[in-house]
Amino acid sequence: MRTLDSSTSLRIAIQKSGRLTDKTMNLLESIGLRFDDYKRNLLVRCRNFDVELLLIRDDDIPEYVQDGVCDLGFVGGNVTAEDQADVTILKGLDYGVCRLSIAAPKNGSLRKADDFSGKKVATSYPVLTKKYFDERGIDVELITLSGAVEIAPRLEVADAISDLVSSGNTLKANGLMEIDTIYESETELIRTNKPLSQGKQSLIEKLIQRIEGQQKAERSRYIMMNAPEEAVEEIRNIIPSLKSPTIVPLAEEGMVAVHTVVPISTFWQVMEKLKQAGASGIVMLPVESMIE
Ligand code: ATP
Ligand code: ZN
């Protein structure tokens, strides 16, 4: 294996094994980067870009990026914020979405932040949790645990917890009730603040452009429909398309095919209106990438 120091490739830190690993690899592959054997190695070269991945624990990522050991990192905003790392957040990515929340036993008496005064709060996020209570002038005793925080109240190690929540099922399963959100988090692409070569900077720009294209594509659908020619004007007004739609004459006299791209968020709403305007045979397809 090559040593870390000898590399001039853009080095990207990702979580070795956990919730973010597959999603991050899928994102990198969806923007055209190809890797082999990422499950077995610590350092993985990209086959078609001057990029290498360093696979490490997520807790170490902000610091590796801060120190310039890695140029970029994909890591939860919760970890970067907890570490108070000196890095630049380049982009929020729509996965690994969760929140750091305070929670207390459902059958207990803690119902709001003020009730936590003088109580023991178990957490793996002492920095963010302390900040939350300090800002409210509430004095709590923090018990820092590295995992299994949700069972601390049952073990009587703590009165309440501050932990990451996504669906809320883990809290429920442990008889806990979510009381307030401390920090909203998603996976972020972070960049070192150490100076980078021109080559690395332009590679980063290229990657960001591709990620943006991919994000836009994920939120869009390509739609095709048939319609009478005289309905085209109304259809054009209905479709919130990026550009004017493509109109192709069909073999059937007076009929055309209309092709365009719409945001997924408005697709169903638009589809009803299109049918009313006379469109038929509406087909929706996923979009792989969108570069403007
Ligand atoms: P590592 O071994 O790398 O330290 P970990 O156990 O700390 O792994 P994971 O449980 O894999 O980490 O979570 C990684 C990230 O996934 C979290 O830091 C957070 O940003 C995000 N995440 C999303 N939903 C949740 C959730 N419900 N619980 C915990 N983390 C979540
Ligand atoms: Zn971790």
Coordinates of N, CA and C in Angstrom, one line a residue, residues 140-235:
V140 N -27.2 21.3 34.1 CA -27.4 19.9 34.1 C -26.1 19.2 34.4
E141 N -26.1 17.9 34.8 CA -24.9 17.2 34.9 C -24.8 16.2 33.7
L142 N -23.8 16.4 32.9 CA -23.7 15.6 31.7 C -22.9 14.3 32.0
I143 N -23.4 13.2 31.5 CA -22.7 11.9 31.6 C -22.4 11.5 30.2
T144 N -21.1 11.5 29.9 CA -20.7 11.2 28.5 C -20.5 9.7 28.3
L145 N -21.3 9.2 27.3 CA -21.2 7.8 27.0 C -20.8 7.7 25.5
S146 N -20.1 6.6 25.1 CA -19.8 6.5 23.7 C -20.9 5.7 22.9
G147 N -21.8 5.1 23.6 CA -22.9 4.4 22.8 C -23.9 3.9 23.8
A148 N -25.0 3.3 23.2 CA -26.1 2.8 24.0 C -26.7 3.8 25.0
V149 N -26.7 5.1 24.6 CA -27.2 6.2 25.4 C -28.6 6.0 25.8
E150 N -29.4 5.4 24.9 CA -30.8 5.3 25.1 C -31.2 4.4 26.3
I151 N -30.3 3.5 26.8 CA -30.7 2.7 27.9 C -30.3 3.3 29.3
A152 N -29.5 4.4 29.2 CA -29.0 5.0 30.4 C -30.1 5.3 31.5
P153 N -31.3 5.9 31.1 CA -32.3 6.1 32.1 C -32.8 4.8 32.8
R154 N -33.0 3.8 32.0 CA -33.5 2.5 32.6 C -32.4 1.9 33.5
L155 N -31.2 2.1 33.2 CA -30.1 1.6 34.1 C -29.9 2.6 35.3
E156 N -30.6 3.7 35.3 CA -30.5 4.7 36.3 C -29.2 5.3 36.4
V157 N -28.5 5.4 35.2 CA -27.2 6.0 35.1 C -27.5 7.5 34.9
A158 N -28.7 7.8 34.3 CA -29.0 9.2 34.0 C -30.6 9.4 34.1
D159 N -31.0 10.6 34.2 CA -32.5 10.9 34.3 C -33.0 11.1 32.9
A160 N -32.2 11.5 32.0 CA -32.6 11.8 30.6 C -31.4 11.6 29.7
I161 N -31.7 11.8 28.4 CA -30.6 11.7 27.4 C -30.6 12.8 26.4
S162 N -29.5 12.9 25.6 CA -29.5 13.7 24.5 C -28.9 12.8 23.4
D163 N -29.6 12.5 22.3 CA -29.1 11.5 21.4 C -29.6 11.8 20.0
L164 N -29.0 11.1 19.0 CA -29.5 11.2 17.6 C -30.8 10.5 17.4
V165 N -31.7 11.1 16.7 CA -33.0 10.5 16.4 C -33.3 10.6 14.9
S166 N -33.8 9.6 14.3 CA -34.3 9.8 13.0 C -35.8 9.4 12.9
S167 N -36.1 8.1 13.0 CA -37.6 7.8 13.0 C -38.2 8.0 14.4
G168 N -37.4 7.9 15.4 CA -38.0 8.0 16.8 C -38.3 6.6 17.4
N169 N -38.1 5.6 16.6 CA -38.5 4.2 17.0 C -37.6 3.7 18.2
T170 N -36.3 4.1 18.1 CA -35.4 3.7 19.2 C -35.8 4.3 20.5
L171 N -36.2 5.6 20.5 CA -36.7 6.2 21.7 C -37.9 5.5 22.2
K172 N -38.8 5.3 21.3 CA -40.1 4.7 21.7 C -39.9 3.3 22.4
A173 N -39.0 2.5 21.7 CA -38.7 1.2 22.2 C -38.1 1.2 23.6
N174 N -37.5 2.3 24.0 CA -36.9 2.4 25.3 C -37.7 3.2 26.3
G175 N -38.9 3.5 25.9 CA -39.9 4.2 26.8 C -39.5 5.6 27.0
L176 N -38.9 6.2 25.9 CA -38.5 7.6 26.0 C -39.3 8.5 25.2
M177 N -39.4 9.8 25.5 CA -40.2 10.7 24.8 C -39.3 11.9 24.4
E178 N -39.4 12.3 23.1 CA -38.5 13.3 22.6 C -39.1 14.7 23.1
I179 N -38.2 15.5 23.6 CA -38.7 16.8 24.2 C -38.3 18.0 23.4
D180 N -37.1 18.1 22.9 CA -36.7 19.2 22.1 C -35.5 18.9 21.2
T181 N -35.4 19.6 20.1 CA -34.3 19.3 19.2 C -33.2 20.3 19.5
I182 N -32.0 19.7 19.6 CA -30.8 20.5 19.8 C -30.1 20.9 18.5
Y183 N -30.1 20.0 17.6 CA -29.3 20.2 16.3 C -29.9 19.4 15.2
E184 N -30.2 20.0 14.1 CA -30.7 19.3 12.9 C -29.5 18.9 12.0
S185 N -29.4 17.7 11.6 CA -28.2 17.2 10.9 C -28.5 16.5 9.6
E186 N -27.5 16.6 8.7 CA -27.5 15.8 7.5 C -26.1 15.5 7.1
T187 N -25.8 14.6 6.2 CA -24.4 14.4 5.8 C -24.0 15.6 5.0
E188 N -22.7 16.0 5.3 CA -22.2 17.2 4.6 C -20.9 16.8 3.9
L189 N -20.6 17.6 2.8 CA -19.3 17.5 2.2 C -18.4 18.6 2.8
I190 N -17.4 18.2 3.5 CA -16.5 19.3 4.1 C -15.2 19.3 3.4
R191 N -14.5 20.5 3.5 CA -13.3 20.7 2.8 C -12.3 21.3 3.8
T192 N -11.0 20.9 3.7 CA -10.0 21.4 4.6 C -9.8 22.9 4.3
N193 N -9.4 23.7 5.3 CA -9.1 25.1 5.2 C -7.6 25.3 4.9
K194 N -6.9 24.2 4.8 CA -5.4 24.3 4.4 C -5.4 24.6 2.9
P195 N -4.4 25.3 2.5 CA -4.3 25.6 1.0 C -4.1 24.4 0.2
L196 N -4.8 24.4 -1.0 CA -4.8 23.3 -1.9 C -4.2 23.7 -3.2
S197 N -3.6 22.7 -3.9 CA -3.0 23.0 -5.2 C -4.2 23.4 -6.2
Q198 N -3.8 24.1 -7.3 CA -4.8 24.4 -8.3 C -5.5 23.2 -8.8
G199 N -4.7 22.1 -9.0 CA -5.2 20.8 -9.6 C -6.3 20.3 -8.6
K200 N -6.0 20.3 -7.3 CA -7.0 19.7 -6.4 C -8.3 20.6 -6.4
Q201 N -8.0 22.0 -6.4 CA -9.2 22.9 -6.4 C -10.1 22.7 -7.5
S202 N -9.5 22.5 -8.7 CA -10.4 22.3 -9.9 C -11.1 21.0 -9.9
L203 N -10.4 20.0 -9.3 CA -11.1 18.7 -9.2 C -12.3 18.8 -8.2
I204 N -12.1 19.5 -7.1 CA -13.2 19.7 -6.2 C -14.4 20.4 -6.8
E205 N -14.0 21.4 -7.6 CA -15.1 22.1 -8.3 C -15.9 21.2 -9.2
K206 N -15.1 20.3 -9.9 CA -15.8 19.4 -10.8 C -16.7 18.4 -10.1
L207 N -16.2 17.9 -8.9 CA -17.0 17.0 -8.1 C -18.3 17.7 -7.6
I208 N -18.1 18.9 -7.2 CA -19.3 19.6 -6.7 C -20.3 19.8 -7.8
Q209 N -19.8 20.2 -9.0 CA -20.8 20.4 -10.1 C -21.5 19.1 -10.4
R210 N -20.8 18.0 -10.3 CA -21.5 16.7 -10.6 C -22.5 16.3 -9.5
I211 N -22.1 16.6 -8.3 CA -23.0 16.3 -7.1 C -24.3 17.2 -7.3
E212 N -24.1 18.4 -7.7 CA -25.3 19.3 -7.9 C -26.2 18.8 -9.0
G213 N -25.5 18.3 -10.1 CA -26.3 17.8 -11.2 C -27.0 16.5 -10.8
Q214 N -26.4 15.7 -10.0 CA -27.0 14.5 -9.5 C -28.2 14.8 -8.5
Q215 N -28.0 15.8 -7.7 CA -29.1 16.2 -6.7 C -30.3 16.7 -7.5
K216 N -30.0 17.6 -8.5 CA -31.1 18.1 -9.3 C -31.8 17.0 -10.0
A217 N -31.1 16.1 -10.6 CA -31.7 15.0 -11.3 C -32.5 14.1 -10.4
E218 N -32.1 13.9 -9.2 CA -32.8 13.1 -8.3 C -34.2 13.7 -7.9
R219 N -34.2 15.0 -8.0 CA -35.5 15.7 -7.7 C -36.3 15.9 -8.9
S220 N -35.9 15.4 -10.1 CA -36.6 15.7 -11.3 C -37.1 14.4 -12.0
R221 N -38.1 14.5 -12.8 CA -38.6 13.4 -13.6 C -38.8 13.9 -15.1
Y222 N -38.4 13.0 -16.0 CA -38.6 13.2 -17.4 C -40.0 12.8 -17.7
I223 N -40.9 13.6 -18.3 CA -42.2 13.1 -18.6 C -42.5 13.3 -20.1
M224 N -43.2 12.3 -20.6 CA -43.6 12.3 -22.0 C -45.1 12.1 -22.0
M225 N -45.8 12.7 -23.0 CA -47.2 12.5 -23.1 C -47.7 12.8 -24.5
N226 N -48.8 12.3 -24.9 CA -49.4 12.7 -26.2 C -50.5 13.7 -25.9
A227 N -50.7 14.5 -26.9 CA -51.8 15.6 -26.7 C -52.2 16.1 -28.1
P228 N -53.5 16.6 -28.1 CA -53.9 17.2 -29.4 C -53.1 18.5 -29.5
E229 N -52.8 18.9 -30.8 CA -51.9 20.0 -31.1 C -52.5 21.3 -30.4
E230 N -53.8 21.4 -30.4 CA -54.4 22.7 -29.9 C -54.3 22.8 -28.4
A231 N -53.9 21.6 -27.7 CA -53.8 21.7 -26.2 C -52.4 22.1 -25.8
V232 N -51.5 22.2 -26.8 CA -50.0 22.5 -26.5 C -49.8 23.7 -25.7
E233 N -50.5 24.8 -26.1 CA -50.4 26.1 -25.4 C -50.7 25.9 -23.9
E234 N -51.8 25.3 -23.6 CA -52.3 25.1 -22.2 C -51.3 24.3 -21.5
I235 N -50.8 23.2 -22.1 CA -49.8 22.3 -21.5 C -48.5 23.0 -21.1

